[in-house]
Coordinates of C-alpha atoms and ligand atoms in Angstrom, one line a residue:
X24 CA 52.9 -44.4 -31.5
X25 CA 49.2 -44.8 -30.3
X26 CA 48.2 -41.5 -31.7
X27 CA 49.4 -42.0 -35.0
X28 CA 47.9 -45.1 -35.6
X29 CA 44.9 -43.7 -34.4
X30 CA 44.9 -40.9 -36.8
X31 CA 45.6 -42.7 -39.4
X32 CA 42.7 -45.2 -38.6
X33 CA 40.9 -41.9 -38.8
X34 CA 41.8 -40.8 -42.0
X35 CA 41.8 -44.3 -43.7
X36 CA 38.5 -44.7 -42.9
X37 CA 37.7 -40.7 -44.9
X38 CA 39.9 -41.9 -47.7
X39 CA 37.0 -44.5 -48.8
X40 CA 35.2 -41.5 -49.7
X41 CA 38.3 -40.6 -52.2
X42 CA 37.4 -36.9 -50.9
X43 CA 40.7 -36.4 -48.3
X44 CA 44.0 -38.6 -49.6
X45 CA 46.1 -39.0 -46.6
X46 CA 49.6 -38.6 -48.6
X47 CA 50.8 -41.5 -46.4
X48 CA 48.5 -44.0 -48.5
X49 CA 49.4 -42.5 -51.8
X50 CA 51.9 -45.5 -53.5
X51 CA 55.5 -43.9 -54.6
X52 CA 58.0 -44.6 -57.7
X53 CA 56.2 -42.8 -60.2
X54 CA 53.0 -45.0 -59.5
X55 CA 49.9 -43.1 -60.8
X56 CA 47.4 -42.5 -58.3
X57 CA 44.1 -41.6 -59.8
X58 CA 41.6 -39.5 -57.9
X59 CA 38.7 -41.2 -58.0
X60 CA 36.5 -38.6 -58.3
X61 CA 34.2 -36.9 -61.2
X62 CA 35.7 -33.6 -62.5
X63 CA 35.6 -30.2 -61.9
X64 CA 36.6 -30.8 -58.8
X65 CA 38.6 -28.5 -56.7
X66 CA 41.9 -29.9 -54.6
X67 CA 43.8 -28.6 -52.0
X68 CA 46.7 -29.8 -49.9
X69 CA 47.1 -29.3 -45.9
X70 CA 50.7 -30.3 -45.2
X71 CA 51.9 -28.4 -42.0
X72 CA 54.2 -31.1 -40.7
X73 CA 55.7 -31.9 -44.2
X74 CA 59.0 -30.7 -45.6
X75 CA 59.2 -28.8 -48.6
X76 CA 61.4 -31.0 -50.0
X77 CA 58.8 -34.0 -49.9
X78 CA 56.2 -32.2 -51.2
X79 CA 58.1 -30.3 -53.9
X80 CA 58.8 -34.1 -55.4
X81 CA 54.9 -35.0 -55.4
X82 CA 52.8 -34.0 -58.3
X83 CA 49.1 -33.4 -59.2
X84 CA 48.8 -33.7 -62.6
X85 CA 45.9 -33.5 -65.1
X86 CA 45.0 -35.1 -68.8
X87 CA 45.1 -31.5 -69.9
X88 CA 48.5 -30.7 -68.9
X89 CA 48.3 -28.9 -65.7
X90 CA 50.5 -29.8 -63.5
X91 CA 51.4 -28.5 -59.6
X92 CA 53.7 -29.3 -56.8
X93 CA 52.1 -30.0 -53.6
X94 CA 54.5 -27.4 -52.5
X95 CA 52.8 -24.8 -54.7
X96 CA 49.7 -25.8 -53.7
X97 CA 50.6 -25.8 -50.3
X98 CA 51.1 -22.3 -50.2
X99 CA 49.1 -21.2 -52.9
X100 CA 46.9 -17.8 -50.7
X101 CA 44.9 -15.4 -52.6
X102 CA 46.5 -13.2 -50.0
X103 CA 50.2 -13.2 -48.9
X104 CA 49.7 -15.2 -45.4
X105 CA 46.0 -15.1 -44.3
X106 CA 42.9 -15.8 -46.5
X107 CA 41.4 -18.5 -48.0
X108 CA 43.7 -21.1 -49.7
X109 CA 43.3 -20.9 -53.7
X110 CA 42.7 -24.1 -55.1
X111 CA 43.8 -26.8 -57.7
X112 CA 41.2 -26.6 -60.1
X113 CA 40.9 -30.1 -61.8
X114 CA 38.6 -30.0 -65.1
X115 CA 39.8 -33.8 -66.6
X116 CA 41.2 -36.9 -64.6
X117 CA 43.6 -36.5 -62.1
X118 CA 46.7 -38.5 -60.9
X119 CA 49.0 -38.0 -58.2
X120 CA 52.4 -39.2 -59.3
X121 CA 55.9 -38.9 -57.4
X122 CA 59.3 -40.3 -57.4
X123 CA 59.5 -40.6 -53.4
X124 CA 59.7 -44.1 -52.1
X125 CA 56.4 -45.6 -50.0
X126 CA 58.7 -45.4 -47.3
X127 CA 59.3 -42.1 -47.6
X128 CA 55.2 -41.4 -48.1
X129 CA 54.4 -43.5 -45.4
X130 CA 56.2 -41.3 -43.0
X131 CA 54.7 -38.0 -44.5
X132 CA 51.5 -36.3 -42.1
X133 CA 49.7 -34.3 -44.7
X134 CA 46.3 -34.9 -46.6
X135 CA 44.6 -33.6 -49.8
X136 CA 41.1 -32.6 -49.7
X137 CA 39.2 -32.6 -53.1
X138 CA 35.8 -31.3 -53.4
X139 CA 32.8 -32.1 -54.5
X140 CA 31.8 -30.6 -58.3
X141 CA 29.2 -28.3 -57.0
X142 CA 31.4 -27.1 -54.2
X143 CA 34.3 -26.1 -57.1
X144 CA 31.9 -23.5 -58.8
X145 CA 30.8 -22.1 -55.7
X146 CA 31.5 -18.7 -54.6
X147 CA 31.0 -19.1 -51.1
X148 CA 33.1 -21.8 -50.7
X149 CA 36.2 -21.4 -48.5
X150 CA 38.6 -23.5 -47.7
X151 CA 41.5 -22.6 -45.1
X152 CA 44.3 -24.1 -43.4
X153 CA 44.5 -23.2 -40.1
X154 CA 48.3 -22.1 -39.1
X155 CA 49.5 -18.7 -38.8
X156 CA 46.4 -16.5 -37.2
X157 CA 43.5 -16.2 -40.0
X158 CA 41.0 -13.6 -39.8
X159 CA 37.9 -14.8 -41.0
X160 CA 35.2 -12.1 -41.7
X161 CA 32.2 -12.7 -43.6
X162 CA 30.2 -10.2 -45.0
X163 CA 26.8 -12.0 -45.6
X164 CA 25.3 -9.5 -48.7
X165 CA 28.4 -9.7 -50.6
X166 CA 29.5 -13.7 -50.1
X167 CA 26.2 -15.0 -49.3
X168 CA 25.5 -18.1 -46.8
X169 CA 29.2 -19.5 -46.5
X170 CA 30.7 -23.1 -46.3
X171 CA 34.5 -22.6 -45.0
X172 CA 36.2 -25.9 -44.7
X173 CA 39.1 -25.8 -41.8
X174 CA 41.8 -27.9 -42.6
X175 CA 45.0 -28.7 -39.3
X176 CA 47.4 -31.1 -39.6
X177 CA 49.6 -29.1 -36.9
X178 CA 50.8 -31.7 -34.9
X179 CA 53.9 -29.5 -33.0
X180 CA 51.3 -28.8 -30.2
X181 CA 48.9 -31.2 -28.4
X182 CA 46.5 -32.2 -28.5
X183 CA 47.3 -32.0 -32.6
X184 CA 45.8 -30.1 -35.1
X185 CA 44.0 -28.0 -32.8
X186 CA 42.0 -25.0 -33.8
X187 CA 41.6 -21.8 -31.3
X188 CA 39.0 -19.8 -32.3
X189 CA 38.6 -16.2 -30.7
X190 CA 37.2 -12.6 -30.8
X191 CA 33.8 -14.2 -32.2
X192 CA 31.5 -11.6 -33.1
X193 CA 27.9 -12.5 -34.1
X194 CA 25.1 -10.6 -34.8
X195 CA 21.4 -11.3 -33.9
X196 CA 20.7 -12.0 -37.3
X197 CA 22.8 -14.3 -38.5
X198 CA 23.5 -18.3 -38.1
X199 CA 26.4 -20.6 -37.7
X200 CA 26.6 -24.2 -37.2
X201 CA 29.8 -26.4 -37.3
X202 CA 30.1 -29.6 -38.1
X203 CA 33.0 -32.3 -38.3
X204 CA 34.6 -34.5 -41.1
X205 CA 33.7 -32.5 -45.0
X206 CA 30.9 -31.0 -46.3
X207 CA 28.1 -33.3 -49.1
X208 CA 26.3 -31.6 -52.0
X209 CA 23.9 -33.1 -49.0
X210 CA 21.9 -31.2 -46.4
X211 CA 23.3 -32.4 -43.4
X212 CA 20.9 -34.3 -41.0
X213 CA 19.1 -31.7 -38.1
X214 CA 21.2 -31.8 -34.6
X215 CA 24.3 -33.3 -36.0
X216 CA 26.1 -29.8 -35.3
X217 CA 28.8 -29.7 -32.6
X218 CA 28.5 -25.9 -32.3
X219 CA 25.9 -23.7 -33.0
X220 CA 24.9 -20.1 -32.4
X221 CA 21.7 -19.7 -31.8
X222 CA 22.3 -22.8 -29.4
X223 CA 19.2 -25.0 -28.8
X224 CA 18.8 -24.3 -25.0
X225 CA 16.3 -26.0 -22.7
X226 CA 14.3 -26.7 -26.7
X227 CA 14.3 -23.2 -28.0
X228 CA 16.5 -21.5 -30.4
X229 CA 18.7 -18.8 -28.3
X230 CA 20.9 -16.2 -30.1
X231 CA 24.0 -15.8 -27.6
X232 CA 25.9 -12.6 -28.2
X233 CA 29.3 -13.9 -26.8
X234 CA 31.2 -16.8 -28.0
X235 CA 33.9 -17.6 -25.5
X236 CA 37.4 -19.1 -26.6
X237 CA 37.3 -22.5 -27.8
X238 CA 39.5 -24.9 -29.6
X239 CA 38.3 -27.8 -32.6
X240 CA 40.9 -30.5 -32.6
X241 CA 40.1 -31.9 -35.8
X242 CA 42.3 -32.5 -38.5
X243 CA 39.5 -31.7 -40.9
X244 CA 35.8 -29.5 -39.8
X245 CA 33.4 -27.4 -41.5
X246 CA 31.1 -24.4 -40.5
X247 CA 27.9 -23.2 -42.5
X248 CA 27.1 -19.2 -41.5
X249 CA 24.1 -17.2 -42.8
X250 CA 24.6 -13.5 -42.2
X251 CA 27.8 -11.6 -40.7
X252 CA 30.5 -13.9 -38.6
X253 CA 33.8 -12.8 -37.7
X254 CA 36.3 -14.3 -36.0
X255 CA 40.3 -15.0 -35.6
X256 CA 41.5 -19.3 -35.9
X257 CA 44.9 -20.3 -35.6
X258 CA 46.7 -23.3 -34.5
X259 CA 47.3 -22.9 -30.9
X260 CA 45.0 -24.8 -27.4
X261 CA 44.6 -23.3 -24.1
X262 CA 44.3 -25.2 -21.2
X263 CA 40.6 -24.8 -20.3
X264 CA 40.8 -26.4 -16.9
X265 CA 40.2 -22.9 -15.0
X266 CA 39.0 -20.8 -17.9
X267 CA 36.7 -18.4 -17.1
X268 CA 33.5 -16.9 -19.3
X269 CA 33.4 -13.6 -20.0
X270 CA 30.1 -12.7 -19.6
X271 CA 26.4 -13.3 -18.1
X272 CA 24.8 -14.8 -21.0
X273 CA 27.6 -16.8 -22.8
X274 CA 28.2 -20.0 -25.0
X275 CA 31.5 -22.1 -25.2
X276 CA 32.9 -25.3 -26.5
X277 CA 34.8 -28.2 -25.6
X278 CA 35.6 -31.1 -27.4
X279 CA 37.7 -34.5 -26.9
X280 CA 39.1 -36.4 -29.8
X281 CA 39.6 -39.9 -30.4
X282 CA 43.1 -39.5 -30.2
X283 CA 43.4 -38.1 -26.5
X284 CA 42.6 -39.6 -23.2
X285 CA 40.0 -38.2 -21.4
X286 CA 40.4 -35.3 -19.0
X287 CA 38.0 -33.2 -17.1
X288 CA 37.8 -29.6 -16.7
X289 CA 36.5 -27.3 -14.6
X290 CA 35.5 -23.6 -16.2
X291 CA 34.6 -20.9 -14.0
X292 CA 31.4 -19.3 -14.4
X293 CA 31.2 -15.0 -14.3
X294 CA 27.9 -14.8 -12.6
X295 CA 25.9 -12.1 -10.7
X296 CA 23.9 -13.8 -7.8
X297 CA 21.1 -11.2 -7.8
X298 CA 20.1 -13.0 -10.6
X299 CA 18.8 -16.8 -11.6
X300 CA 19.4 -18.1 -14.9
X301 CA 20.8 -21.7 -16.7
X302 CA 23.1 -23.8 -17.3
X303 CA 23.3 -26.6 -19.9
X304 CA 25.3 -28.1 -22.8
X305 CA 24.6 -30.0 -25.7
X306 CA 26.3 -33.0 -26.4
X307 CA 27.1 -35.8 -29.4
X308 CA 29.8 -37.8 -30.1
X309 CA 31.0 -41.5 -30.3
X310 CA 31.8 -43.8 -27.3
X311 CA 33.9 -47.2 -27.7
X312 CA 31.3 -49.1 -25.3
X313 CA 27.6 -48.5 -23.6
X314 CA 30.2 -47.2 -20.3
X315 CA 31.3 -44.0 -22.0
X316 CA 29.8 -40.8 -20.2
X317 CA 30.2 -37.3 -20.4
X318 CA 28.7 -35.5 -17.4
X319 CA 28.5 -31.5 -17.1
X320 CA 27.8 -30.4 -13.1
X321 CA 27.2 -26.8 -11.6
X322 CA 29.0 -26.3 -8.6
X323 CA 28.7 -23.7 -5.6
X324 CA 29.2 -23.5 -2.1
X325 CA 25.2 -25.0 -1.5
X326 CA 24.5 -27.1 -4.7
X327 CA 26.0 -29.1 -7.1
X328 CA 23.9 -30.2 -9.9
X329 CA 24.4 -32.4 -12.7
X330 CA 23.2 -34.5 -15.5
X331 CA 25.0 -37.4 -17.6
X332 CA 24.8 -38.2 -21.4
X333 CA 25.7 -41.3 -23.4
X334 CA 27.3 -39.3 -26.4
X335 CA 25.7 -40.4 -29.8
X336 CA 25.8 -39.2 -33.0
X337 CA 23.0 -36.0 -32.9
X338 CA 23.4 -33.4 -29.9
X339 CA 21.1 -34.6 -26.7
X340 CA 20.3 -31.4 -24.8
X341 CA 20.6 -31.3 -20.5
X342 CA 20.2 -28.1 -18.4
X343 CA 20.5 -26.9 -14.9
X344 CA 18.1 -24.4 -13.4
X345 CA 21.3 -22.9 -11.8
X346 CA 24.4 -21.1 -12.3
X347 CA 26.9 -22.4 -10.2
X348 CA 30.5 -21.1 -9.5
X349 CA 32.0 -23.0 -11.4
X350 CA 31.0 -26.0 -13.9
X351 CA 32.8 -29.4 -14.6
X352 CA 32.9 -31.4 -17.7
X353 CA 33.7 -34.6 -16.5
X354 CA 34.0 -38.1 -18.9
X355 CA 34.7 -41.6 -18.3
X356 CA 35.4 -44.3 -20.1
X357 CA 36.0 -42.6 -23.0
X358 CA 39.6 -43.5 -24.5
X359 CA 39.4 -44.0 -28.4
X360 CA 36.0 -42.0 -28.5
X361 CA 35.3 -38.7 -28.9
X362 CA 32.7 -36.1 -27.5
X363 CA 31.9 -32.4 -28.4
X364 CA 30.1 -30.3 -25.9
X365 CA 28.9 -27.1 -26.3
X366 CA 28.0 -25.7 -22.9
X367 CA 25.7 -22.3 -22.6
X368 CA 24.7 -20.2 -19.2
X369 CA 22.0 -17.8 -19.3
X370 CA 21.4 -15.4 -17.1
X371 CA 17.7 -15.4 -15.9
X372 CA 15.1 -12.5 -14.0
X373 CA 16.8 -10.7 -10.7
X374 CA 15.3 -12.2 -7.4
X375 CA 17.4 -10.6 -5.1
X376 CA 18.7 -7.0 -4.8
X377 CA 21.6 -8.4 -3.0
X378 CA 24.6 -11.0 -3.6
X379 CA 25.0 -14.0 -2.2
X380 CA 26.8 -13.9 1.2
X381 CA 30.6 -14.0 0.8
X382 CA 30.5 -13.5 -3.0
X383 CA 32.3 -10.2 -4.3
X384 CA 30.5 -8.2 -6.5
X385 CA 31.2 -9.1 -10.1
X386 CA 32.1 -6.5 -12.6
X387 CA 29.4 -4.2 -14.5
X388 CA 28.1 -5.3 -18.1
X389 CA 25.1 -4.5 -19.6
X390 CA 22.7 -6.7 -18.4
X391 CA 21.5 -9.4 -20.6
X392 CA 18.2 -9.6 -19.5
X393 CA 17.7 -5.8 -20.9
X394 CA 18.7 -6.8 -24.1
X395 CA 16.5 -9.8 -23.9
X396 CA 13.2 -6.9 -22.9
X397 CA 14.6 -4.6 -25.6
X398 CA 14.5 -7.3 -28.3
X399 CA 10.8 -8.0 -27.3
X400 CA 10.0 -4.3 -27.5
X401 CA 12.0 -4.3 -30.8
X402 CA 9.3 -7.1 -31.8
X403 CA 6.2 -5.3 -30.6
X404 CA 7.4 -2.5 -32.7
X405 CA 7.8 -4.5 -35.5
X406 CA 4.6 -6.2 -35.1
X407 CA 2.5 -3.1 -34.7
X408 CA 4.7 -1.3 -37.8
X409 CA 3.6 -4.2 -39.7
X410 CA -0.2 -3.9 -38.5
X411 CA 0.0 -0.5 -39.4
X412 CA 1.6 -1.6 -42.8
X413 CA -1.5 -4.0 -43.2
X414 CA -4.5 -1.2 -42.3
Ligands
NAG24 C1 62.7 -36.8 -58.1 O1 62.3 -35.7 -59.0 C2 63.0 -34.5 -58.8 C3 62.4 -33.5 -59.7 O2 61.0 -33.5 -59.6 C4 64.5 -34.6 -58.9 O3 65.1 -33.4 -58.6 C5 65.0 -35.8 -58.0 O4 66.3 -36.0 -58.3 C6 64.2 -37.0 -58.3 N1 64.6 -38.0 -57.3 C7 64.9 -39.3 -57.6 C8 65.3 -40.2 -56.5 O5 64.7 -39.7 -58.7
NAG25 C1 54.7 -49.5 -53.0 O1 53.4 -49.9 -52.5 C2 52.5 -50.5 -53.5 C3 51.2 -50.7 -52.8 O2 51.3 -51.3 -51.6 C4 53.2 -51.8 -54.0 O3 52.3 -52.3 -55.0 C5 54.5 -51.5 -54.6 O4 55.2 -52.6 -55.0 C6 55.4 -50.7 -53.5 N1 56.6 -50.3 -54.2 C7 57.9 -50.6 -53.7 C8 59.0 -50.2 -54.5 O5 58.0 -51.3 -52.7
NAG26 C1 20.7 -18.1 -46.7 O1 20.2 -18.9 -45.7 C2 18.9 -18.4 -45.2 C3 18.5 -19.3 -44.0 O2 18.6 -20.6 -44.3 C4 17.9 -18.4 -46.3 O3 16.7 -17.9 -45.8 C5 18.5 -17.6 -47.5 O4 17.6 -17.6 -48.5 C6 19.8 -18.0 -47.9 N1 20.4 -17.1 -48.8 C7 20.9 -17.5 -50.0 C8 21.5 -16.4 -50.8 O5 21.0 -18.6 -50.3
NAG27 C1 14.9 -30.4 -39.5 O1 14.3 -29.4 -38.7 C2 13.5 -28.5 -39.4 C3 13.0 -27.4 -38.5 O2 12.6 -27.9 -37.3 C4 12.3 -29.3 -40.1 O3 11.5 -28.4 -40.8 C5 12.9 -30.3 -41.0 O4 11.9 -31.1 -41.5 C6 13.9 -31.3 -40.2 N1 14.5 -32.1 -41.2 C7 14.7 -33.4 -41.0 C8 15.4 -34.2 -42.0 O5 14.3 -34.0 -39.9
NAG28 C1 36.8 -37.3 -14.3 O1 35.7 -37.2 -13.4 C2 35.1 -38.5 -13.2 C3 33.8 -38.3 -12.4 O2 34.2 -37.5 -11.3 C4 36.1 -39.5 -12.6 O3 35.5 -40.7 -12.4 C5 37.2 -39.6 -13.5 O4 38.2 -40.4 -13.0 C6 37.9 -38.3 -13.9 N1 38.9 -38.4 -14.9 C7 40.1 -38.0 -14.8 C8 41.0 -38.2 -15.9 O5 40.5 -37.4 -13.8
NAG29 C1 13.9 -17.2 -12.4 O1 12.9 -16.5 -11.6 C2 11.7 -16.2 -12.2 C3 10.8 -15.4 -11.3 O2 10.7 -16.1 -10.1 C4 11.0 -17.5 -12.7 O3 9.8 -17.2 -13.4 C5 12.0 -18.2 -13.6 O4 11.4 -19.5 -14.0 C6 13.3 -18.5 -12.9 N1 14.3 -19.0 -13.9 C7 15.0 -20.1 -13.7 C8 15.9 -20.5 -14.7 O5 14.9 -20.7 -12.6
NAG30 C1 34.1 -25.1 -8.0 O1 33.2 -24.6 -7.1 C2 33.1 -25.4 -5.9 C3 31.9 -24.9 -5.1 O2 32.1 -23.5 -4.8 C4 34.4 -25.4 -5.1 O3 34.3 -26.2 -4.0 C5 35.5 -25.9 -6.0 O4 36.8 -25.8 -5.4 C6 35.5 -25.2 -7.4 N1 36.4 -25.9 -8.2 C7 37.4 -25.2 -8.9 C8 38.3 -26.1 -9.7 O5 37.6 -24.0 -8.8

């Protein structure tokens, strides 16, 4: 009962902006409900708890006769079950009508999210609903910078609407940040980005070739990428108390939303103690009073190093010289806020030619500090092509 007043708290409070309509405050018997918004606009419907029935009785409707069921709309792909989700395209006023009683609505889970004008016309706009696995792969000369909207109102797992993202690929060259709620015709404000890659580590930019597994548990969350991405996002959580990264140089994400109690985790950290290296995280959210804490701590066997943020609403950066066994995310007093927390461990130089006491030798990759010295060579060759260029 908690949680769904809580969510709906949450979406009341988006509704003001007329851009998501949770269908639970849209008014029943044939009442019109006008979008309030200017058209074009685009609409779309994420409705994964709602029966077909319901929404095959609820309406969109526009002054020049087109006319939809949120059914249709609900499973409206461009492709059969992955891919984007095609929208409602709205060129004159808009109404909502159906013959279901408010009761009836009031019990319903779904939302519609309508766009802004400029976002309708444009090309590299996505907008998916995150249920059965989606591949997302963006090819950054054919569709450009990208906004892709994520929309989850999965609730059959919890924490609800929950997000896994996995097999991220990157390359060097391009740029993703993630934000929550929808996107504005509006730049949005510097640090206000829950994830990012390049990650802001110890104040410099830092491209990270692996992404680990990570899960967004929002019902609605956005991501603006520059360049190449790919990745897979379905609706499914892992526990990540006792995840472990899956490689020296690695970024990851965790996240608690307003409608879960707090819980602390404790990832394991792959690690090859020749070397030194980092540890940190960035973290912003909202806290319900001045005692709300999130604290991220390096363990090992000799050390255990910390440091404690007061979540607010742009990312405040903490690092550890160290990279410990393990790391904890710990919170308190944190019940009806929420935090995101993008943690990051870089592998430094190699100061020993021999592991720590006791510690088994971790498996061969390619060490990250050789891509780091082949990415400066790769820019002394570029600088001196480009001298050469200039004689
Ligand atoms: C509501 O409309 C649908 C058709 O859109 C109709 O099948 C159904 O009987 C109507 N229900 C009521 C209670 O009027
Ligand atoms: C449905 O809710 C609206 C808005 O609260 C109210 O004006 C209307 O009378 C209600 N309809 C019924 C049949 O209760
Ligand atoms: C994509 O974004 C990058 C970085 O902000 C910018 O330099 C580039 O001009 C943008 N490309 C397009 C097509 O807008
Ligand atoms: C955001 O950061 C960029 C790069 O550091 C800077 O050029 C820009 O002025 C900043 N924008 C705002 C609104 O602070
Ligand atoms: C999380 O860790 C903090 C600090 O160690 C502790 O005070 C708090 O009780 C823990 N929370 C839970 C839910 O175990
Ligand atoms: C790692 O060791 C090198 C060489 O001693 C040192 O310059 C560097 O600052 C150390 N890095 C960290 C993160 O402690
Ligand atoms: C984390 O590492 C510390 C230090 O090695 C160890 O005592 C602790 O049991 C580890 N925690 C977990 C949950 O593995």
């Amino acid at each position: 009962m908690l949680i769904s007043i809580s969510l709906l708290l949450t979406f009341c409070k988006l509704s003001l902006a007329q851009q998501v309509i949770p269908l639970n405050t849209l008014i029943g018997n044939n009442f019109e409900n006008k979008i309030d918004v200017t058209p074009p606009f685009s609409l779309y419907v994420s409705a994964q708890m709602d029966s077909d029935f319901n929404l095959n009785n609820i309406y969109v409707k526009t002054m020049d006769n087109q006319i939809k069921s949120l059914k249709d709309l609900r499973h409206s792909r461009q492709h059969a079950e992955s891919g984007p989700i095609s929208p409602f395209q709205a060129t004159s006023q808009t109404l909502i009508t159906t013959n279901l009683s408010n009761g009836t609505l009031a019990l319903m889970n779904g939302f519609i999210y309508v766009t802004t004008s400029k976002q309708s016309t444009d090309q590299s706009f996505r907008v998916y609903s995150v249920d059965n696995i989606n591949t997302i792969k963006i090819n950054g000369n054919v569709d450009g910078n990208c906004t892709i909207v994520f929309l989850n109102t999965d609730s059959r797992i919890l924490p609800a609407h929950s997000s896994l993202f996995t097999k991220w690929q990157q390359p060097r060259d391009a740029t993703v940040k993630m934000y929550k709620g929808y996107p504005t015709d509006v730049l949005e404000k510097n640090s206000t980005q829950i994830f990012s890659n390049p990650v802001l580590a110890t104040g410099k930019l830092l491209y990270i070739p692996t992404v680990e597994t990570f899960a967004v548990t929002l019902g609605i969350f956005y991501m603006k990428t520059t360049n190449d991405v790919y990745f897979q996002v379905d609706s499914r959580n892992i526990d990540f108390n006792g995840y472990s990264t899956q490689n020296y140089q690695t970024t990851g994400f965790f996240m608690k939303s307003k409608e879960v109690v707090g819980h602390n985790v404790t990832i394991n950290c792959l690690r090859d103690t020749r070397f030194n290296g980092t540890t940190g995280a960035n973290i912003m959210g909202y806290m319900p009073t001045k005692y709300g804490k999130v604290t991220v701590q390096t363990n090992d066997n000799t050390f255990a190093d910390s440091f404690t943020v007061t979540p607010v609403d742009g990312i405040l950066g903490g690092s550890v010289d160290k990279i410990g066994k393990n790391m904890t995310i710990s919170s308190v007093d944190t019940d009806g806020g929420e935090f995101f927390v993008q943690y990051y461990v870089v592998q430094g130089e190699q100061i020993s030619s021999t592991y720590a006491p006791g510690e088994p030798t971790p498996p061969t990759y390619e060490s990250t500090t050789k891509g780091v010295k082949n990415s400066k060579l790769m820019l002394v060759v570029g600088i001196l092509f480009l001298s050469i260029l200039s004689l």
